[in-house]
Coordinates of C-alpha atoms and ligand atoms in Angstrom, one line a residue:
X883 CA 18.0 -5.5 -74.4
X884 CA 18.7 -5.8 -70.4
X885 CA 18.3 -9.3 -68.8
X886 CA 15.2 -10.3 -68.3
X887 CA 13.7 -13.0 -65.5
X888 CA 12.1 -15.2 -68.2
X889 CA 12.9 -15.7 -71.7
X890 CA 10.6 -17.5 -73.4
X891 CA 11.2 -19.2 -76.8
X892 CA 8.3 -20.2 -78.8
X893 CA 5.1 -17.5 -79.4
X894 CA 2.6 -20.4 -79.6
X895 CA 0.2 -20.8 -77.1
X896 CA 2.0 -22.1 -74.5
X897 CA 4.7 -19.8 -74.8
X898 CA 2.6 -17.1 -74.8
X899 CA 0.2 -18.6 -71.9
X900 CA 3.3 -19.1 -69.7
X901 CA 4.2 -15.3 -70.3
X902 CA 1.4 -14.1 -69.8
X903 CA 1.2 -15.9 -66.0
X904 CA 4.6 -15.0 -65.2
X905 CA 4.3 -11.1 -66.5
X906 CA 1.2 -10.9 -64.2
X907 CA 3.1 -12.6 -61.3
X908 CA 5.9 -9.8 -61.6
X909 CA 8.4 -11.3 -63.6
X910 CA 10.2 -9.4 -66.2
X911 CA 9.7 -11.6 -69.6
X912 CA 10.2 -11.9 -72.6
X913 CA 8.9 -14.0 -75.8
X914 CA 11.0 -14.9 -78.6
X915 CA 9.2 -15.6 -82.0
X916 CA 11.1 -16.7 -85.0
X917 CA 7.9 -15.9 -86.9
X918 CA 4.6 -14.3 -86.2
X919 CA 3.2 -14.7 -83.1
X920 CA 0.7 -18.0 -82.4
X921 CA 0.8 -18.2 -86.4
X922 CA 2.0 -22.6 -86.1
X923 CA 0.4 -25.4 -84.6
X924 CA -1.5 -23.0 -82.2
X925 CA -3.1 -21.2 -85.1
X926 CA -4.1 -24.8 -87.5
X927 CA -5.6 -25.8 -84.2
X928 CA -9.6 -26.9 -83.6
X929 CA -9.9 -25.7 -80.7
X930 CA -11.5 -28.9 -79.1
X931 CA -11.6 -29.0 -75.5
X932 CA -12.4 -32.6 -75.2
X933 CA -10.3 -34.2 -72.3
X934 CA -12.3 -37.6 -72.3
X935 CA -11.9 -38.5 -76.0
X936 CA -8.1 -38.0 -75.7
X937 CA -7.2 -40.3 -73.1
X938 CA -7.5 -44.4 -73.7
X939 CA -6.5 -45.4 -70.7
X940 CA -6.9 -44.1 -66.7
X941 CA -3.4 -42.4 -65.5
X942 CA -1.3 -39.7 -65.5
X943 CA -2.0 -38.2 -68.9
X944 CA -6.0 -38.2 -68.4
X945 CA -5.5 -36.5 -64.8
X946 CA -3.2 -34.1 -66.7
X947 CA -6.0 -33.4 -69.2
X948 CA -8.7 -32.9 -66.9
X949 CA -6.8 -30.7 -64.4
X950 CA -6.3 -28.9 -67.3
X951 CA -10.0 -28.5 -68.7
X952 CA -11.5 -27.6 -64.6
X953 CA -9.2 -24.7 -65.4
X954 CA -9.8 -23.2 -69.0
X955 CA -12.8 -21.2 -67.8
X956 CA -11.3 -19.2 -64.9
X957 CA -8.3 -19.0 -67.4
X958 CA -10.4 -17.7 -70.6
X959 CA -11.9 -15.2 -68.1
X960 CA -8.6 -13.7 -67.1
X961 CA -7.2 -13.9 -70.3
X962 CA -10.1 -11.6 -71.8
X963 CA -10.2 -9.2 -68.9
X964 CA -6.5 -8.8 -69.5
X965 CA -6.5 -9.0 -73.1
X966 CA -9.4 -7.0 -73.7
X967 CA -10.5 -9.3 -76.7
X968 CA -12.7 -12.3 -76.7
X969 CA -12.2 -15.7 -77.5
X970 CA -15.0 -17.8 -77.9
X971 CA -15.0 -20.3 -75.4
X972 CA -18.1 -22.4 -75.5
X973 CA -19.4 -25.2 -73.2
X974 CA -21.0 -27.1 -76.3
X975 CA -20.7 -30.3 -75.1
X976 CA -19.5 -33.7 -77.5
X977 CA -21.2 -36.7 -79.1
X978 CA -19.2 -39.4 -79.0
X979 CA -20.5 -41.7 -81.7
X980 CA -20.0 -45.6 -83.0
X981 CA -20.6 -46.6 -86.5
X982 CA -20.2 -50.5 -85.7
X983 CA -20.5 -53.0 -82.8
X984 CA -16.5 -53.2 -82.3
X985 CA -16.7 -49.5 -82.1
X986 CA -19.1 -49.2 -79.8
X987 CA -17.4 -51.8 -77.6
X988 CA -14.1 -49.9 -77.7
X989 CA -16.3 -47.0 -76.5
X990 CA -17.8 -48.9 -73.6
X991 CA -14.6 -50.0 -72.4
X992 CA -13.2 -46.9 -72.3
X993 CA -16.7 -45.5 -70.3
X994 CA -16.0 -47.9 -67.7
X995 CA -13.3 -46.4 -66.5
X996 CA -14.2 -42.9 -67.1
X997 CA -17.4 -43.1 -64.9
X998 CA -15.9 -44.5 -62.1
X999 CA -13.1 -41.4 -62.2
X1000 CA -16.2 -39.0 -62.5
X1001 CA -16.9 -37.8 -65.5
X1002 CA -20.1 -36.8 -66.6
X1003 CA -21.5 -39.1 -69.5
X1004 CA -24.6 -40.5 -70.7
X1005 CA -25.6 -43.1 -73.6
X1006 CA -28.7 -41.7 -75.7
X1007 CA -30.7 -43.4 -77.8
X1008 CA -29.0 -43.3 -81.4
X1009 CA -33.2 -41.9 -82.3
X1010 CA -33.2 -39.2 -79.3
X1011 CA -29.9 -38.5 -80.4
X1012 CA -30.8 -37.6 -84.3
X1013 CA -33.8 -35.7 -82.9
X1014 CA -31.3 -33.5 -80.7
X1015 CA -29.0 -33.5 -83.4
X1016 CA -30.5 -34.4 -86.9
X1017 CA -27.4 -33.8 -88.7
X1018 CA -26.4 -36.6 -87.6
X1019 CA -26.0 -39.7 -89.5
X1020 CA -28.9 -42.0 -89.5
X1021 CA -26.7 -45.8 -89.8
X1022 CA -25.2 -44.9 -86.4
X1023 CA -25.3 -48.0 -84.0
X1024 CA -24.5 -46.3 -80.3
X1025 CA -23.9 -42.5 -79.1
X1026 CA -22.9 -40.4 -76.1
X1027 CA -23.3 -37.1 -75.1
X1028 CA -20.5 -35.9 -73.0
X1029 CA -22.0 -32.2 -71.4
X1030 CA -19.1 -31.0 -69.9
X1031 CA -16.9 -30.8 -73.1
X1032 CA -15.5 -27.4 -74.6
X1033 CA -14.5 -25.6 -77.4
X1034 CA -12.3 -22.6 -78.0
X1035 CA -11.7 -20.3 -81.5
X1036 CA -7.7 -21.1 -80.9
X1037 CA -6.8 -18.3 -83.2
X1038 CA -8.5 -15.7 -81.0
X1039 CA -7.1 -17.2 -78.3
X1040 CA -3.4 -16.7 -79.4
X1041 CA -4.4 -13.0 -80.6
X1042 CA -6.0 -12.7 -77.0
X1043 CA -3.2 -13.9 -75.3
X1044 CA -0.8 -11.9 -76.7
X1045 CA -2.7 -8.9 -76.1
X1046 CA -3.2 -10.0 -73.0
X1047 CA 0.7 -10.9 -72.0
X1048 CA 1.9 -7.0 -73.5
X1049 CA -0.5 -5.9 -71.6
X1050 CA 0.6 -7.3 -68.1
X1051 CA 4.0 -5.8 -69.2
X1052 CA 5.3 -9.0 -70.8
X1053 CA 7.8 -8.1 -74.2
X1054 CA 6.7 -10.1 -77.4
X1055 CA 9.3 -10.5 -80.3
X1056 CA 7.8 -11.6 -83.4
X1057 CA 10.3 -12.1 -86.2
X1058 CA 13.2 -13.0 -83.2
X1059 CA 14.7 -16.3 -84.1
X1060 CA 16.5 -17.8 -81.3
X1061 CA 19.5 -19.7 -83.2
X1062 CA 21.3 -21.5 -80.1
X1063 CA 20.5 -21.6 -76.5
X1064 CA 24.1 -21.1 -74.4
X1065 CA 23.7 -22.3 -70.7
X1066 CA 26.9 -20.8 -69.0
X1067 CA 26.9 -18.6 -65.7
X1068 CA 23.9 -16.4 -67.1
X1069 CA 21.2 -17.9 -70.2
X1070 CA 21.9 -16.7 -72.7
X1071 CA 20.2 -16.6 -76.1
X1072 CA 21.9 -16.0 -79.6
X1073 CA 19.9 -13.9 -82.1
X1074 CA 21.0 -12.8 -85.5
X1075 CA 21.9 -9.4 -84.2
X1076 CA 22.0 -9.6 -80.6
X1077 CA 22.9 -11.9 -77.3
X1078 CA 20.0 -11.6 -74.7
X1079 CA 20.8 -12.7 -71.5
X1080 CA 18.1 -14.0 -68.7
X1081 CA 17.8 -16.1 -64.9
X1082 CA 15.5 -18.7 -66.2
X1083 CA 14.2 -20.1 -70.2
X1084 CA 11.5 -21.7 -71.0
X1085 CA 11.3 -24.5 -74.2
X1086 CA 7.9 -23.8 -75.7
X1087 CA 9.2 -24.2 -79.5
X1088 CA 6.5 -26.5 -80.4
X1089 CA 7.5 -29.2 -83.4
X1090 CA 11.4 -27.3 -83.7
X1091 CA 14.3 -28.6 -81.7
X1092 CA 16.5 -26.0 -80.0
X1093 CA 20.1 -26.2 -80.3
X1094 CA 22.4 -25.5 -76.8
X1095 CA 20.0 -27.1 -74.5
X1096 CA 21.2 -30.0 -72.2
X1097 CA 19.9 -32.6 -74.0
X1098 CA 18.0 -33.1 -77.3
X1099 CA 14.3 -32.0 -77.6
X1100 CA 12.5 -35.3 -78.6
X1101 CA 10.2 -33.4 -80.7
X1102 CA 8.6 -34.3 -84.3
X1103 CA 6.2 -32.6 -86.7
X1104 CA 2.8 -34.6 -87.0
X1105 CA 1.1 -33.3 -89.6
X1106 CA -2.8 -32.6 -89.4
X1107 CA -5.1 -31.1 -92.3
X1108 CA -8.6 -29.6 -91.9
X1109 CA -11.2 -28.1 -94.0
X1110 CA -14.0 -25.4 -92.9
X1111 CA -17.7 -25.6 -94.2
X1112 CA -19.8 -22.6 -93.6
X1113 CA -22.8 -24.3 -92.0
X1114 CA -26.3 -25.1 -93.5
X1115 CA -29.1 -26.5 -91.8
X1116 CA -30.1 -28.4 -89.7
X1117 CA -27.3 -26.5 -87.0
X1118 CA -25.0 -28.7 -85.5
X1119 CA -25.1 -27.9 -81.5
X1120 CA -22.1 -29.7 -80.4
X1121 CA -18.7 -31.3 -81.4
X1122 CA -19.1 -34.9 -82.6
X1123 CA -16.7 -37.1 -82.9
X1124 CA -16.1 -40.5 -83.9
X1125 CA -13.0 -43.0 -85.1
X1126 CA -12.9 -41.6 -88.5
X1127 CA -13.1 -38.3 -87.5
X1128 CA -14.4 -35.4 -85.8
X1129 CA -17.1 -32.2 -86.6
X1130 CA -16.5 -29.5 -84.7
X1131 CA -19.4 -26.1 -85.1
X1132 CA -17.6 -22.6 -84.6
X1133 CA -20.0 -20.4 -83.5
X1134 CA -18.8 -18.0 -86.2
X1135 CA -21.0 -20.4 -88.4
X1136 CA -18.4 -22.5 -89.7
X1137 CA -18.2 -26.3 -89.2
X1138 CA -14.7 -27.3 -88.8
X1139 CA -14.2 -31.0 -90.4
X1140 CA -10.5 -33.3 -89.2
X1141 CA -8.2 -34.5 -89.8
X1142 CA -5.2 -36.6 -90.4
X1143 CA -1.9 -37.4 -88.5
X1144 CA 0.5 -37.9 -90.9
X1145 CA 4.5 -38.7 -90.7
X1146 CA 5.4 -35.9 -93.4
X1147 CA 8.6 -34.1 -92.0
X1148 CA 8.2 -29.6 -92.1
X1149 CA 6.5 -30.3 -95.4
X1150 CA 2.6 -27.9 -94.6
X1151 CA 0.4 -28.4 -97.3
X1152 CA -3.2 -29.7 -98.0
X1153 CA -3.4 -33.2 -100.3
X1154 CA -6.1 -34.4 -102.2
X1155 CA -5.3 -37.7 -100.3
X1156 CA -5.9 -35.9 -97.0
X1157 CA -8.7 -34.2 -98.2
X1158 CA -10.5 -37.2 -99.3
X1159 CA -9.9 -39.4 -95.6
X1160 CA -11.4 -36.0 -94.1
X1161 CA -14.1 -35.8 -96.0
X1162 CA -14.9 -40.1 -95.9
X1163 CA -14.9 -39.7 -92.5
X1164 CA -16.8 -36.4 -91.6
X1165 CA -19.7 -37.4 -94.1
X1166 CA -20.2 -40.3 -92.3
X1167 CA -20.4 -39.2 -89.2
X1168 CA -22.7 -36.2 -91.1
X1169 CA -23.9 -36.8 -94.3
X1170 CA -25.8 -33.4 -95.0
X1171 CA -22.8 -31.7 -95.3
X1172 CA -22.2 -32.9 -98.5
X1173 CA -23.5 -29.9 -100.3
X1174 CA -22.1 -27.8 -98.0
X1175 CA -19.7 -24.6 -99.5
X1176 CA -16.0 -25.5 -98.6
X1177 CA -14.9 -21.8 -96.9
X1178 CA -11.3 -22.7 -96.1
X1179 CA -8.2 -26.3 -95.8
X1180 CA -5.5 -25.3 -94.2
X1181 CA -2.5 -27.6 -92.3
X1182 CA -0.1 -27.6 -89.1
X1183 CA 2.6 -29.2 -87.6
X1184 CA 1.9 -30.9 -84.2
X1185 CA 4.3 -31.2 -81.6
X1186 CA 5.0 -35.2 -81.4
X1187 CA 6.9 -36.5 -78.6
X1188 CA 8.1 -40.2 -78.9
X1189 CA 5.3 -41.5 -76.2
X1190 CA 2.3 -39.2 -77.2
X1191 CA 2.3 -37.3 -73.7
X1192 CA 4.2 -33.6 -73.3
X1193 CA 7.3 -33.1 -72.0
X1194 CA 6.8 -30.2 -69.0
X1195 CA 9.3 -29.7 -66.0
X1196 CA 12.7 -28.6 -65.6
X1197 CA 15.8 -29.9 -67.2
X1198 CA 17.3 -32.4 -64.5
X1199 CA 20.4 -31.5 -65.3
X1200 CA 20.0 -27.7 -65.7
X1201 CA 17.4 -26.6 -63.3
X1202 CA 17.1 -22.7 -65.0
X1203 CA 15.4 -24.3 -68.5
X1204 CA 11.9 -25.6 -68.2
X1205 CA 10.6 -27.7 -71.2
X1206 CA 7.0 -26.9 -72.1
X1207 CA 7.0 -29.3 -75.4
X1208 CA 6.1 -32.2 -77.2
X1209 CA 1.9 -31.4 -76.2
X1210 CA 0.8 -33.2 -79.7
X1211 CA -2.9 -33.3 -80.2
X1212 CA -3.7 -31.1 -76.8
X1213 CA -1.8 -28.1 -76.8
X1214 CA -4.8 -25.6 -76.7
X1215 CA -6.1 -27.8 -74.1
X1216 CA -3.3 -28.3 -71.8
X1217 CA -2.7 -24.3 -72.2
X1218 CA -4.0 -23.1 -68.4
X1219 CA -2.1 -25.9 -66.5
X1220 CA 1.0 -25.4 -68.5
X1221 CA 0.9 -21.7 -67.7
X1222 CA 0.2 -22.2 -64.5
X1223 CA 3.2 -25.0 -63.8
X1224 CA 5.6 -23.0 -65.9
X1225 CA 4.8 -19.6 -64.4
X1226 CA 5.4 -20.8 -60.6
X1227 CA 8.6 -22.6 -61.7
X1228 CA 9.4 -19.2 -63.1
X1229 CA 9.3 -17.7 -59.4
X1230 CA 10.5 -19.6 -58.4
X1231 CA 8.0 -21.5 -55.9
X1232 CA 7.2 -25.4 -56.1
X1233 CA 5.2 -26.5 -58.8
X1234 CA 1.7 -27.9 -57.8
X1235 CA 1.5 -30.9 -59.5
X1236 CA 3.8 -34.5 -59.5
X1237 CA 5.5 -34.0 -63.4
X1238 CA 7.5 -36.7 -63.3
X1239 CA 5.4 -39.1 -65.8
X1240 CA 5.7 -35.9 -67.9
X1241 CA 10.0 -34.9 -67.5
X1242 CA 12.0 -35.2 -70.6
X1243 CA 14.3 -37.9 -68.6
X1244 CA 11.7 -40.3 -69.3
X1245 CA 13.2 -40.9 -72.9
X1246 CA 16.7 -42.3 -71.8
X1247 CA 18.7 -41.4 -74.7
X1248 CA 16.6 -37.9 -74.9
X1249 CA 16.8 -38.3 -78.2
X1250 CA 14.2 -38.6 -81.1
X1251 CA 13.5 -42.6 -81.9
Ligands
FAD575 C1 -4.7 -30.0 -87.3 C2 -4.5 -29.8 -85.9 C3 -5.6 -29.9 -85.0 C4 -5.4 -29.7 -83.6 N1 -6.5 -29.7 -82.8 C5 -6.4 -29.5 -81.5 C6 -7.5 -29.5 -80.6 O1 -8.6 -29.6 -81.1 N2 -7.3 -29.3 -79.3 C7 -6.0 -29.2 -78.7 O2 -5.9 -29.0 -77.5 N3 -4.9 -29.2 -79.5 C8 -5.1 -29.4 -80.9 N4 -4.0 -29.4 -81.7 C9 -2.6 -29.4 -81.1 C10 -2.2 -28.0 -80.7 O3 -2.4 -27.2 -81.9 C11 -0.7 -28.0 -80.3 O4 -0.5 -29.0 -79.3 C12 -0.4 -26.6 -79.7 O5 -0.7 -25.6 -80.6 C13 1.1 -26.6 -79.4 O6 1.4 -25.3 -79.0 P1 2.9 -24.8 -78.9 O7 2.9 -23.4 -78.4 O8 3.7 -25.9 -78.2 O9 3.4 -24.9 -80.4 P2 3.3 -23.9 -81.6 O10 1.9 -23.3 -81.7 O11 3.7 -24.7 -82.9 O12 4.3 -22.8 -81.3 C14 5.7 -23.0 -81.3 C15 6.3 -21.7 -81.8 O13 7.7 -21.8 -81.6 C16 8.4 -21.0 -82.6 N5 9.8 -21.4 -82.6 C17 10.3 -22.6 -82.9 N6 11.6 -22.6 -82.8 C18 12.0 -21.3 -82.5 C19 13.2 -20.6 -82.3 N7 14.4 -21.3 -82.4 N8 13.2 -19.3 -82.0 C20 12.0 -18.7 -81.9 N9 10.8 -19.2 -82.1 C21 10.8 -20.6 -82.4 C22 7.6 -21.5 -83.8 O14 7.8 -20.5 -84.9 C23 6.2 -21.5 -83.3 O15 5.5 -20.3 -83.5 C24 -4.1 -29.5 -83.1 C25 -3.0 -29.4 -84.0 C26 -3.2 -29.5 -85.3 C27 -2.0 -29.4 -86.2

């Protein structure tokens, strides 16, 4: 294979949304899959777009969120055109929902803030809500409707994206396991049965360290389960979500119902223990789906980084490798910025946003706690 630009390691969706940028910008790339393409993390997604009800606190890592939500539907637009396959992106909008007082304080608290940095929110009537929304659970004590939220069918958008990167002439490897990283006068990546050299790599391996980079990848696998309900009436409009859980209606008809975040190593798998906190907590948010038919439980490995926030920016020490890691709960949200930042670093032009909160120097030993 002849050198190549960018190499990209990692086919999830921010491997795959970076290539897709820096194809388009020029740039001769190239992904590097050790297994099927967008098939980890990116594929167990939900798909929630929901910038507000990630953050707890006013800073860097909400700014990052929300820069990256005012992007996803220009994004999802070019994606498609490009791609030539849809991917469901909805403006559905989220209830934010308290089942007690000291909920609903911690909700307030963090609404504060929020409205005076502009978002759009607004408390409804826990009555007005049901009638909006009578799936709904009736013992709710306080809700919110947030009308700017989002959703996207994260497994179309991998497909999409992919099509979307071959298409602007970026090469996809599936099945290419990229066993160590060796940073001499050229990158260069070791294969099984082959040495590919390139000018600049990007770190988009999700929850899997990478062996020959400067420093270690302080990366973990946070584990999340989820179960699918194929919908029954009354519909549910728009994503709910509260402190047990959240509900989130694919238009396809199912209702996705999450999750957990569990310490449990590689190890995928659905337990009856997970099952059960899912299901205490989406029937009380919803207690009609009950008797709904369970269509599908599946699991996946988020990306954890020590601190909760992602690790994006260039190596300090090696300038050619750019980290595009550790993006936990909000990879599918984070997707256009994180194209966007890693596909101007590519060419090499300054990248239009202060990362420093987010650089992998932050973690002084740069290794996992
Ligand atoms: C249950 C659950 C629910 C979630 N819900 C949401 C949500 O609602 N909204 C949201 O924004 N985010 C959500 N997330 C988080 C989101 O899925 C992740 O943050 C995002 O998918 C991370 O993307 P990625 O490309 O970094 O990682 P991945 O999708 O995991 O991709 C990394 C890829 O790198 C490959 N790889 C690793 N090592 C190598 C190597 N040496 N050589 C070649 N390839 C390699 C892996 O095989 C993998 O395919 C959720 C995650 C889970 C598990």
């Amino acid at each position: 294979m002849r050198p190549v630009d960018l190499a990209v390691v990692g086919g999830g969706v921010l491997g795959l949304a970076i290539a897709h940028r820096a194809a388009r910008e020029g740039l001769a790339v190239a992904v590097f899959e050790r297994d099927a393409l967008g098939a980890a993390a990116s594929w167990a997604a939900a798909g929630m777009l929901c910038a507000a009800a990630e953050a707890d606190t006013p800073g860097p890592f909400f700014d990052l969120l929300r820069s990256a939500a005012r992007r996803y539907g220009d994004w999802v637009a070019e994606v498609e055109a490009d791609g030539g396959l849809a991917v469901d992106y909805v403006r559905c909008g989220t209830w934010v929902v308290a089942r007690t007082q000291k909920e609903a304080a911690r909700v307030e608290d963090r609404i504060r803030w929020q409205t005076a940095a502009g978002v759009r929110l607004e408390r409804i009537e826990v009555a007005e809500a049901r009638r909006l929304e009578p799936l709904l659970a009736e013992d709710l004590v306080a809700t919110w409707l947030y009308p700017d939220d989002h959703q996207v069918d994260n497994r179309r958008l991998v497909r999409a994206l992919a099509a979307a990167a071959a298409r602007v002439g970026a090469r996809l490897l599936a099945s290419a396991a990229v066993e160590r990283v060796e940073l001499g006068e050229d990158v260069a990546l070791h294969l099984p049965d082959r040495r590919v050299t390139a000018r600049r790599i990007v770190v988009a391996t999700g929850a899997w360290p990478l062996r020959g980079l400067p420093r270690p990848l302080p990366v973990r696998p946070v584990r999340g389960q989820l179960l699918a309900v194929e919908r029954v009436p009354p519909a549910l409009h728009r994503i709910v979500v509260g402190s047990a859980g959240y509900l989130v209606p694919r238009p396809d008809g199912r209702v996705l119902l999450g999750t957990t975040v569990e310490e449990a190593g590689y190890r995928l798998g659905v337990t009856p223990t997970g099952l059960a906190t899912i299901l205490r907590g989406a029937l009380s948010l919803a207690p009609a789906l009950a008797d709904a038919p369970v269509v599908e439980t599946w699991s996946g490995l988020r990306p954890g980084s020590p601190d909760g926030w992602p690790i994006l920016g260039p190596d300090p020490s090696d300038p050619r490798v750019f980290y595009a890691a550790g993006a936990f709960r909000n990879g599918i949200l984070l997707a256009p910025l994180v194209a966007e930042l890693g596909a101007t670093w590519a060419a090499e032009r300054p990248v239009p946003l202060d990362l420093e909160p987010f650089r992998i120097e932050r973690f002084a030993s740069g290794s996992t706690p």
